Short mmCIF file of C-alpha atoms in Angstrom, two decimals:
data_model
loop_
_atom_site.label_atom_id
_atom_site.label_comp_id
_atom_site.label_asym_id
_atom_site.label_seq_id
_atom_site.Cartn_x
_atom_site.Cartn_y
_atom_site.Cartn_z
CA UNK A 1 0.00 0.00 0.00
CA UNK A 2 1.89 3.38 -0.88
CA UNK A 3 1.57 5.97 1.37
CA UNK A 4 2.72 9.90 1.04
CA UNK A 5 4.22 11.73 3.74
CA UNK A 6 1.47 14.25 5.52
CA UNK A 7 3.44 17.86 6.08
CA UNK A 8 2.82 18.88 9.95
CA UNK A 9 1.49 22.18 8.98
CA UNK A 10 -0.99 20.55 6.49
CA UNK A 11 -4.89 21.23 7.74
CA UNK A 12 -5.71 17.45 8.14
CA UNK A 13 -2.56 16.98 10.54
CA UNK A 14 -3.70 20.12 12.29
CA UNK A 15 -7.35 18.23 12.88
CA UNK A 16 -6.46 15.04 12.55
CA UNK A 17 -3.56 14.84 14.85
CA UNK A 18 -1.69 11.19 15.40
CA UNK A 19 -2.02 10.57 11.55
CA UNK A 20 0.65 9.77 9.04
CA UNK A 21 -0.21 10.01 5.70
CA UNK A 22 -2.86 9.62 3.50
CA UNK A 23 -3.74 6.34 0.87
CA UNK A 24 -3.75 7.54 -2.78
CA UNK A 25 -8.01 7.17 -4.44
CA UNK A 26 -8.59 4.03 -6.17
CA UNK A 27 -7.92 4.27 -10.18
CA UNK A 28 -11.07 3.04 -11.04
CA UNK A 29 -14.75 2.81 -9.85
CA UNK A 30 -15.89 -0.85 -9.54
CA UNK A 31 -18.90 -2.77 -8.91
CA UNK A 32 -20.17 -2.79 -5.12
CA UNK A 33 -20.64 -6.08 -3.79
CA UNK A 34 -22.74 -6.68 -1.15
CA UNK A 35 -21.60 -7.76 2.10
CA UNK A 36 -22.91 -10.51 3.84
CA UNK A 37 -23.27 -9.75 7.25
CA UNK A 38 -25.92 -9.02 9.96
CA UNK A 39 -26.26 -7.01 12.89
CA UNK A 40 -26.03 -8.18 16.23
CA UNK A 41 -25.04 -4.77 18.62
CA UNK A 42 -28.51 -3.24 19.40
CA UNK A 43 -28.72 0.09 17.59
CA UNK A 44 -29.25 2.74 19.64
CA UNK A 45 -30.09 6.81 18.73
CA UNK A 46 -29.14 7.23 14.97
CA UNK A 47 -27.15 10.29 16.03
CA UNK A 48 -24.43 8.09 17.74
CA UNK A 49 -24.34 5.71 15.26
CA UNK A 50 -21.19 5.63 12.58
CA UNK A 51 -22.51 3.89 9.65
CA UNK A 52 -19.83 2.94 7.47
CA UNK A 53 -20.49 1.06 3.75
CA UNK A 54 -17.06 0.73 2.17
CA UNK A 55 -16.35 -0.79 -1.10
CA UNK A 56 -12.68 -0.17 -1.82
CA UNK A 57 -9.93 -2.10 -3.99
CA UNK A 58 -5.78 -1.58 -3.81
CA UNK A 59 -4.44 -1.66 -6.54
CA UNK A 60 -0.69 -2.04 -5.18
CA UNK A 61 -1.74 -5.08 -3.78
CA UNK A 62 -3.47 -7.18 -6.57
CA UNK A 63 -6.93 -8.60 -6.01
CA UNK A 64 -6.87 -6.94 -2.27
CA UNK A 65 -10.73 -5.42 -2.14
CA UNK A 66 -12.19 -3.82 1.11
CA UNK A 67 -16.09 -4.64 1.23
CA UNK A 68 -17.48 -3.90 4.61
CA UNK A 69 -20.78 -2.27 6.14
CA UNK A 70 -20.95 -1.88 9.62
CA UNK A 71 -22.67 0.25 12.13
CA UNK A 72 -20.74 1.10 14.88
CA UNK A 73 -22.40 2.27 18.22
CA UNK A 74 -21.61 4.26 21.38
CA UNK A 75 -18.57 2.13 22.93
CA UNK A 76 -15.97 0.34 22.12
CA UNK A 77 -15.66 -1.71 18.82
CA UNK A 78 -12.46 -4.18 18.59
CA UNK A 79 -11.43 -4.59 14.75
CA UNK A 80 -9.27 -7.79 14.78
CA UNK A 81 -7.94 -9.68 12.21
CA UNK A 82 -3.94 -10.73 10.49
CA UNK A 83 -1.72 -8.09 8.83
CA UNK A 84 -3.45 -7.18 5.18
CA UNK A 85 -6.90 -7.97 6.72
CA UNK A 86 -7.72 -4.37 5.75
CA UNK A 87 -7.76 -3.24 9.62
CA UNK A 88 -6.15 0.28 8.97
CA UNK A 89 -7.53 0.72 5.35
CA UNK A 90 -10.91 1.09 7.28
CA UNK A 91 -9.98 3.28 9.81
CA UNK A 92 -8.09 5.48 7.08
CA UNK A 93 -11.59 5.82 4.97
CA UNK A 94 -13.35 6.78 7.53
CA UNK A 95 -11.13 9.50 8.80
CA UNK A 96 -10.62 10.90 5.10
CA UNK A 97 -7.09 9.70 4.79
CA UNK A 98 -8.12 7.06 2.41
CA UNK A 99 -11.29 7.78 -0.60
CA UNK A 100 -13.69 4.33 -0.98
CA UNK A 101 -14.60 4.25 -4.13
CA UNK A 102 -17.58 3.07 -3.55
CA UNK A 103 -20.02 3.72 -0.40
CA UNK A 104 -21.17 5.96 2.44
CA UNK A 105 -19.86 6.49 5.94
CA UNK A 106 -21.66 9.19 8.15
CA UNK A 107 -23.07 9.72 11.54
CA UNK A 108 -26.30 11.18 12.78
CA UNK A 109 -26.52 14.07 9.99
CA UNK A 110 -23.22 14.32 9.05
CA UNK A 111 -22.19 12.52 5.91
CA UNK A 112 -18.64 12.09 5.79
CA UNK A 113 -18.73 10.49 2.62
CA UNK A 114 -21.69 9.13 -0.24
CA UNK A 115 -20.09 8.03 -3.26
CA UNK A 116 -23.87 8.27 -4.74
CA UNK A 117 -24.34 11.85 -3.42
CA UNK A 118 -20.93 13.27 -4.63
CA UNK A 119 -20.39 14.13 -0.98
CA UNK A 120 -16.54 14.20 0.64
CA UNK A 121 -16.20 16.30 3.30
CA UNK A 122 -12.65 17.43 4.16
CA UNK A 123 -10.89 15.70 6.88
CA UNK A 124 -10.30 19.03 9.19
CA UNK A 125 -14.29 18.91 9.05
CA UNK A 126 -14.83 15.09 10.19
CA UNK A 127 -13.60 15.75 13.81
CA UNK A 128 -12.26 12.44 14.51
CA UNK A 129 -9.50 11.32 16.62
CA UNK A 130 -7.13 8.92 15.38
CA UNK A 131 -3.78 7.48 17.45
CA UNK A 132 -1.86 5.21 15.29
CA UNK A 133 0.66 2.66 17.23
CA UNK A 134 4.12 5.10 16.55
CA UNK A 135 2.26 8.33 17.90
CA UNK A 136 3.40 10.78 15.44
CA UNK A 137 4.28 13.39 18.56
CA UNK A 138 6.24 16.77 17.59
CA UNK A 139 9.32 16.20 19.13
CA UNK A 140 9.80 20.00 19.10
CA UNK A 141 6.84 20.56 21.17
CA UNK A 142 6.41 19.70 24.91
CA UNK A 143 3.51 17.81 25.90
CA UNK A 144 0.84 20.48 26.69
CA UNK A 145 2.16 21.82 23.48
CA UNK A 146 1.34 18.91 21.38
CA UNK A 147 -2.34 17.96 22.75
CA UNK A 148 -3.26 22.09 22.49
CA UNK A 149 -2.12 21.79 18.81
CA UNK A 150 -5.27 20.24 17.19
CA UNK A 151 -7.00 23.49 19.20
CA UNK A 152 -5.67 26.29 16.97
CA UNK A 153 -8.16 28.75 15.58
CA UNK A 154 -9.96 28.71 19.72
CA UNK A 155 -9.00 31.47 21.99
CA UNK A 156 -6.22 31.06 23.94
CA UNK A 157 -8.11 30.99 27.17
CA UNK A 158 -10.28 28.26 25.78
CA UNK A 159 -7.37 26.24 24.73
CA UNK A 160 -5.18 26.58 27.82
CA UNK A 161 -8.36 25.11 29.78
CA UNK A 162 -8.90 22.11 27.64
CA UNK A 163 -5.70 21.26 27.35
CA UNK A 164 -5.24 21.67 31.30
CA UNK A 165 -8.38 19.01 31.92
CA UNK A 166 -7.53 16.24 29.34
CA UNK A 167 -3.97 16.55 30.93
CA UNK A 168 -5.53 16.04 34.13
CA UNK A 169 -7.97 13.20 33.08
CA UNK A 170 -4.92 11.12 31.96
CA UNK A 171 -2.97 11.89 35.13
CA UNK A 172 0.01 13.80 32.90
CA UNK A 173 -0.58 17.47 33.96
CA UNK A 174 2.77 16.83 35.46
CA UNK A 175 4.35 16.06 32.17
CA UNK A 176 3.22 19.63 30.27
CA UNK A 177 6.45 20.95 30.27
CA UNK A 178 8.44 18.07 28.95
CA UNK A 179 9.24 16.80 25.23
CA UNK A 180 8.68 13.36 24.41
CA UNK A 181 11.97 12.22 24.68
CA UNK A 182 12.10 13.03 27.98
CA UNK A 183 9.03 10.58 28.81
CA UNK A 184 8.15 6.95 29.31
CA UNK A 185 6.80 5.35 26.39
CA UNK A 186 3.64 4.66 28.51
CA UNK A 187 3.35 8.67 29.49
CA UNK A 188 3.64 9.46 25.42
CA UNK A 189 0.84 7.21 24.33
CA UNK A 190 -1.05 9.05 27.18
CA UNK A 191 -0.07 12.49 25.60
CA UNK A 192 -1.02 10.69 22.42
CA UNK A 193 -4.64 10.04 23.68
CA UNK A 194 -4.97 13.39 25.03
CA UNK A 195 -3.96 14.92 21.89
CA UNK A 196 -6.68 13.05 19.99
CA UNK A 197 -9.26 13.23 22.66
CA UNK A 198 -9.12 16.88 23.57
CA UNK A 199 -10.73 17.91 20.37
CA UNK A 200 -14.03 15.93 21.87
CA UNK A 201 -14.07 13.83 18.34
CA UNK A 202 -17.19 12.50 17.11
CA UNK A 203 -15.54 9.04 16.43
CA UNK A 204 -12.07 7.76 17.92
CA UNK A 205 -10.05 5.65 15.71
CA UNK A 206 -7.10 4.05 17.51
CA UNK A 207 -4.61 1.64 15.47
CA UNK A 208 -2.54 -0.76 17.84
CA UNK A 209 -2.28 2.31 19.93
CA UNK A 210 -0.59 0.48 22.94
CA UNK A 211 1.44 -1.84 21.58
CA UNK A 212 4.76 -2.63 23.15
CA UNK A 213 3.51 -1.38 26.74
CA UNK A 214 3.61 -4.15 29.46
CA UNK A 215 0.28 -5.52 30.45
CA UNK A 216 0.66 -2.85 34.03
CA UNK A 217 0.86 0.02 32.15
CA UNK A 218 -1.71 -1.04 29.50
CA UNK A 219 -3.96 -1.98 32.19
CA UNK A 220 -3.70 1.62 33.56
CA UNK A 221 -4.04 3.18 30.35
CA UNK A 222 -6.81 0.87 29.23
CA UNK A 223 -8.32 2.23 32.69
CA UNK A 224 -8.88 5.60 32.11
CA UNK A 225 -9.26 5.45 28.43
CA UNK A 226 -13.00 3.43 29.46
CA UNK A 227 -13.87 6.10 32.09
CA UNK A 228 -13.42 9.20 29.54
CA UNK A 229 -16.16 7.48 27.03
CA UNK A 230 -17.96 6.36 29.94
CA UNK A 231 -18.88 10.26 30.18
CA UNK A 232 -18.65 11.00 26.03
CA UNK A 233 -19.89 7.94 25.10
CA UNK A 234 -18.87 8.04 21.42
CA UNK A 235 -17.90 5.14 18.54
CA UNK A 236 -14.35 4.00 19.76
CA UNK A 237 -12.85 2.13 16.23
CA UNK A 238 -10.02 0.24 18.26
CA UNK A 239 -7.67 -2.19 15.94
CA UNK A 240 -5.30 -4.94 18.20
CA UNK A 241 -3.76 -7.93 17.09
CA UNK A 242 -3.68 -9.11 21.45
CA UNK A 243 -6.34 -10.99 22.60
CA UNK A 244 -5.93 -9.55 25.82
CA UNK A 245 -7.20 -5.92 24.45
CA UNK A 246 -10.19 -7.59 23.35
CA UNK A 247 -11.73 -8.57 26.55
CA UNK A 248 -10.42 -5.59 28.48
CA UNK A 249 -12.11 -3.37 26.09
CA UNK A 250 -14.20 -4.49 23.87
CA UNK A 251 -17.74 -4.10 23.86
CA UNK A 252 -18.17 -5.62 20.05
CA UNK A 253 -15.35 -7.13 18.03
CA UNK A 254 -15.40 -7.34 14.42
CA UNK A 255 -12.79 -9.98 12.60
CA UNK A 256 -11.86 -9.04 8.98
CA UNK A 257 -9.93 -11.50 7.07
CA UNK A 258 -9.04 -10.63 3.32
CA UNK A 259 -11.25 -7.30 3.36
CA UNK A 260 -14.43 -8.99 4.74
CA UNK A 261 -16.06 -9.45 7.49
CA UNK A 262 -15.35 -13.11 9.14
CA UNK A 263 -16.75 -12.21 12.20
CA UNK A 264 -18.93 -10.76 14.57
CA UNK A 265 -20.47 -10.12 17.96
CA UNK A 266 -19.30 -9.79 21.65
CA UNK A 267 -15.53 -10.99 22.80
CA UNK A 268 -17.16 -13.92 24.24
CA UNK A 269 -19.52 -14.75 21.36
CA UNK A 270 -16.07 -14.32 18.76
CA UNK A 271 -13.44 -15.17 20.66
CA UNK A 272 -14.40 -18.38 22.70
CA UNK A 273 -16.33 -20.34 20.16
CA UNK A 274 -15.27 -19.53 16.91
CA UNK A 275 -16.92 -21.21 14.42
CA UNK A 276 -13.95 -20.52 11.77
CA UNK A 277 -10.55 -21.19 11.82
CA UNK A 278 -8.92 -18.07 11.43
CA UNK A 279 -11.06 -16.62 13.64
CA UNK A 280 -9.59 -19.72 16.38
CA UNK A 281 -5.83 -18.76 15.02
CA UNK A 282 -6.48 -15.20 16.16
CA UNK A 283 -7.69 -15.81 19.54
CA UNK A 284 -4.92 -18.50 20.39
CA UNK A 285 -6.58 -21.70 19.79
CA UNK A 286 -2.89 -23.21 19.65
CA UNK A 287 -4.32 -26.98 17.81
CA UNK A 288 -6.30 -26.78 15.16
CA UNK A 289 -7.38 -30.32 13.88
CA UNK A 290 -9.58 -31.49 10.66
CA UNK A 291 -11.36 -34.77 11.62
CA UNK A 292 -13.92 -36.60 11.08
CA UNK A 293 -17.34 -37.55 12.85
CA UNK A 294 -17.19 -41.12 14.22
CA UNK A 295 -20.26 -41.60 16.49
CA UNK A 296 -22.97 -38.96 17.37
CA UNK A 297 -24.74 -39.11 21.01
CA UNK A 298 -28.13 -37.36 20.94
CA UNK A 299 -28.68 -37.89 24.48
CA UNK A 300 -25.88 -37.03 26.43
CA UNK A 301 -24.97 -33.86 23.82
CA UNK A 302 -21.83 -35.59 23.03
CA UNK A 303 -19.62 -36.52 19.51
CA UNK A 304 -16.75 -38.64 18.92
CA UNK A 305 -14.46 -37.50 16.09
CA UNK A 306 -10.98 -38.75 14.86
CA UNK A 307 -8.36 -36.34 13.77
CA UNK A 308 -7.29 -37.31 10.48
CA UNK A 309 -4.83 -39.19 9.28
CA UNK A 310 -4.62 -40.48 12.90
CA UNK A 311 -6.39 -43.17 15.42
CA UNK A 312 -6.61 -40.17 17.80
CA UNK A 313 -10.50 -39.78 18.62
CA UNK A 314 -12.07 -36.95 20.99
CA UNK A 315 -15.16 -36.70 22.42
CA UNK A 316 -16.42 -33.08 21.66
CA UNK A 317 -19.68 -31.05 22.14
CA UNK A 318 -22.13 -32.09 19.56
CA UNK A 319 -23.41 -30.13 16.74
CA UNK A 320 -25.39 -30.13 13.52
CA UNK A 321 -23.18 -32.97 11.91
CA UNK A 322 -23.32 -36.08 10.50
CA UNK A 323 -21.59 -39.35 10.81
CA UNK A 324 -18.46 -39.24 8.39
CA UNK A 325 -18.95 -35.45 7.92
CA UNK A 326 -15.72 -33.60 8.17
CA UNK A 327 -14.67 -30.95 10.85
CA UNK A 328 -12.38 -28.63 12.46
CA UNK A 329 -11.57 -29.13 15.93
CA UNK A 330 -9.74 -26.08 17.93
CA UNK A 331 -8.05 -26.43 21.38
CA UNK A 332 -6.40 -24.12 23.24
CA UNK A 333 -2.63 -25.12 25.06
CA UNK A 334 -3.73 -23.79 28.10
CA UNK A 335 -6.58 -25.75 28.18
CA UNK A 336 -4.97 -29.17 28.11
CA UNK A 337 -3.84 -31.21 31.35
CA UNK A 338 -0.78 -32.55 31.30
CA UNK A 339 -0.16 -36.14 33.58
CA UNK A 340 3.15 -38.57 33.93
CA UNK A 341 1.40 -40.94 35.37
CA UNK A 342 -1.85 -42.80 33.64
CA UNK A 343 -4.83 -40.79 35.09
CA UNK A 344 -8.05 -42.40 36.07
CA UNK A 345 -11.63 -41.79 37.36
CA UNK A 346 -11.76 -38.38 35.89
CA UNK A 347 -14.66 -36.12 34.51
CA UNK A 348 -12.26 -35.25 31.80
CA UNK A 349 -13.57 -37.46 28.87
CA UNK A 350 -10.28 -37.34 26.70
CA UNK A 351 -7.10 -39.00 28.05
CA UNK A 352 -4.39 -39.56 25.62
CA UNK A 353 -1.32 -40.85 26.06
CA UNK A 354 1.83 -39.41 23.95
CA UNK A 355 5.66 -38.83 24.02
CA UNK A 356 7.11 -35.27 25.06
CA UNK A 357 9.07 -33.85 21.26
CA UNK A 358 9.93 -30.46 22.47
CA UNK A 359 9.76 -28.29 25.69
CA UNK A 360 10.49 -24.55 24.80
CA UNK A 361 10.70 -22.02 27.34
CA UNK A 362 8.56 -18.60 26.50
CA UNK A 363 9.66 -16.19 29.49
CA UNK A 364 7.23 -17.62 32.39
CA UNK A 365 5.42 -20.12 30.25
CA UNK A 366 6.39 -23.18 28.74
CA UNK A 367 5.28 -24.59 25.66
CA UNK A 368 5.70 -28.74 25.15
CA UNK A 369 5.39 -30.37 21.76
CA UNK A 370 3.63 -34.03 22.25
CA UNK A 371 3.52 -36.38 20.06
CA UNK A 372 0.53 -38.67 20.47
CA UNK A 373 -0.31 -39.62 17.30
CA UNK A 374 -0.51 -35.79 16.33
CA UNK A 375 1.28 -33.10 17.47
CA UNK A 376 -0.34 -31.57 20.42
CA UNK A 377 0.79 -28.41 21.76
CA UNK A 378 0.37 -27.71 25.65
CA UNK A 379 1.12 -24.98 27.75
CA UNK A 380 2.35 -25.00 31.28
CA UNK A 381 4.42 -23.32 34.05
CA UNK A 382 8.08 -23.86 35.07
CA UNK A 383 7.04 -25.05 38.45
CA UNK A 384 4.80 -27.53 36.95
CA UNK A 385 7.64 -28.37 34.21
CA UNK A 386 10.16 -28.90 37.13
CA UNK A 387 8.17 -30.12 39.26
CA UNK A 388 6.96 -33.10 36.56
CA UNK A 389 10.82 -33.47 35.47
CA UNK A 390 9.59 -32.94 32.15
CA UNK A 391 11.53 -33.83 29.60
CA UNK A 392 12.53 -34.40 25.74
CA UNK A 393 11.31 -38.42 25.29
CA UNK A 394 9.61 -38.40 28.44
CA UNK A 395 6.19 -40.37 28.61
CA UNK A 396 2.85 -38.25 29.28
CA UNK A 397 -0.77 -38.08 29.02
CA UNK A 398 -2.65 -35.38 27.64
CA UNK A 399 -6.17 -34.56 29.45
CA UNK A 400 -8.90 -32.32 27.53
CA UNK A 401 -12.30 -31.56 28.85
CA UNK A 402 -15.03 -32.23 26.17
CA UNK A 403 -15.93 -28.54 26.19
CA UNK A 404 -12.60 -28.11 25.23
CA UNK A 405 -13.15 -29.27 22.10
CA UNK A 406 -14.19 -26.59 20.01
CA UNK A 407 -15.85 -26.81 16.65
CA UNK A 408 -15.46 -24.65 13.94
CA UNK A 409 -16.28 -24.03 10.00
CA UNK A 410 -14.35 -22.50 7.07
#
């Protein structure tokens, strides 16, 4: 995706502070497909809703198309998805950095955009908010410097007082004389925040905006970020590729994959059942199986499908399936039990016993490779590791809860 350099004096960096650049228009209007999705977030007053309908193809990546409509309410929406999912190509058409070529975006009365209508209003008009993960701070300015910036053209008596209160709502007043070099990379995403918030936007778009913090600081930040739309209560457009971000803020998560929509509802709804693969990828459903259904159990709720290529058969939840019908069965490492010793008389209804490949060390977290017919990966401490003498070779046996079987489509 090419990208021009936006000049710091330009009027859409003046109103649209945190931005970058700008995406070139398409080269060509094309056909609007429709999307295939449904709502499931209760709409509430039309005035807070953003409706965005964007049809939108890159050219500089070949057969790359962006074909969304969404409405996005009061509260916190969590776009999710890989790289080239068309996460920031989104957020850049509806802040005006980036033209659709076909569609409308708009909320209550104000129509940012209508391909139909010949409407494009200019980006110093939208009043949106947008933090993208590197900041974009002035390193010339201090930090009450850079969050009074997107305030030029108010009195100076009006500035100096909202600038003062956002500085005080993200607990950085103290910071106002300082430059962002001399800050903590935590303090400048706060400056960041209170740059792009000051301006009281009608939408907030933030792209990966904390990434790199430790969870502490991100917790904090996360923190007061929730009680300043708890009193504005405005469409927060938040992009992550963590998991953890999704529960501690999202209201509503949306998963694009390849421009579309994959994807919707509430964290739970999305991220503990997926129904499709890449959806299961994304929210760290480590083993990811095709098999096939062996035996269905009506009465107790219950399936048994082999993995294939493999004698290894699970009992999982039951679904609409039938026998020999093919499947996808996600587990999470964390979720699997780990015994040196055959188990017995459990309520676990999966106990399979395998041959430790691998044990690899991921700072407090260890992450063993078993080989029980398929590779099986399983997560565990390094007390539990020690205290097991796990090792390369060693004999174990793998315990799964039935309801830690998930099953999924696509």
């Amino acid at each position: 995706m090419l990208r021009r350099k936006a000049q710091p004096g330009s009027r859409p960096w003046a109103r649209l502070v945190g931005c970058l650049g700008f995406l070139g228009d398409g080269k060509a209007m094309v056909p609007l497909i429709e999307s295939h999705i449904t709502q499931t977030a209760p709409l509430v007053d039309r005035a807070d809703v953003l409706w965005a309908r964007i049809y939108k193809r890159i050219f500089e990546e070949p057969g790359f198309v962006l074909d969304v409509d969404v409405a996005l309410v009061p509260g916190f929406t969590i776009v999710f998805g890989p790289s080239g999912a068309g996460k920031t190509t989104l957020l850049d058409s509806i802040a005006g950095l980036g033209k659709p070529d076909i569609g409308r975006i708009a909320i209550g009365d104000k129509i940012f955009f209508d391909s139909e209508g010949g409407t494009e209003m200019p980006v110093e008009l939208r009043r949106i908010g947008y933090v993208l993960q590197d900041l974009a701070l002035f390193p010339h300015m201090t930090a009450e410097e850079n969050v009074a910036y997107g305030l030029e053209g108010l009195p100076r008596g009006e500035r100096k007082r909202r600038t003062a209160e956002i500085l005080e709502s993200f607990r950085i007043a103290h910071l106002a004389p300082r430059k962002p070099a001399e800050i903590s990379g935590g303090e400048r995403q706060r400056v960041a925040l209170a740059r792009a918030l000051v301006i009281v936007p009608r939408v907030l778009l933030l792209d990966e905006p904390l990434a790199g913090l430790d969870a502490a600081t991100k917790s904090k930040i996360i923190g007061d970020l929730r009680a300043w739309n708890d009193e504005h209560r405005i469409p927060v457009v938040y992009v992550t590729h963590h998991r953890d971000e999704v529960f501690a803020l999202g209201e509503r998560v949306i998963v694009l994959e390849e421009g579309r929509i994959a994807a919707q509802g509430t964290p739970h709804e999305v991220m503990t059942a997926p129904r499709q693969e890449m959806v299961a990828q994304l929210a760290g459903f480590e083993n990811i199986f095709e098999a096939v259904v062996e035996v269905l159990d009506e009465g107790r709720g219950t399936m048994t499908c082999r993995i294939a290529d493999s004698r290894v058969e699970l009992e999982t939840p039951l679904v609409r399936a039938e026998v020999g019908s093919h499947v996808r069965i996600g587990i999470r490492a964390g979720d699997i039990l780990l015994a040196t010793v055959e188990p017995y008389n459990l309520s676990a209804r999966n106990v399979i016993p395998g041959r430790i490949v691998s044990l690899d060390e991921r700072d407090v977290i260890v992450s063993a490779k078993v080989d029980c017919g398929v590779e099986m990966e399983v997560h565990l401490t390094l007390a539990a590791r020690d205290a097991l003498e796990l090792h390369p070779g060693g004999e174990v046996w793998l315990i799964l809860k039935t309801h830690s079987c998930h099953l999924m489509v696509g």
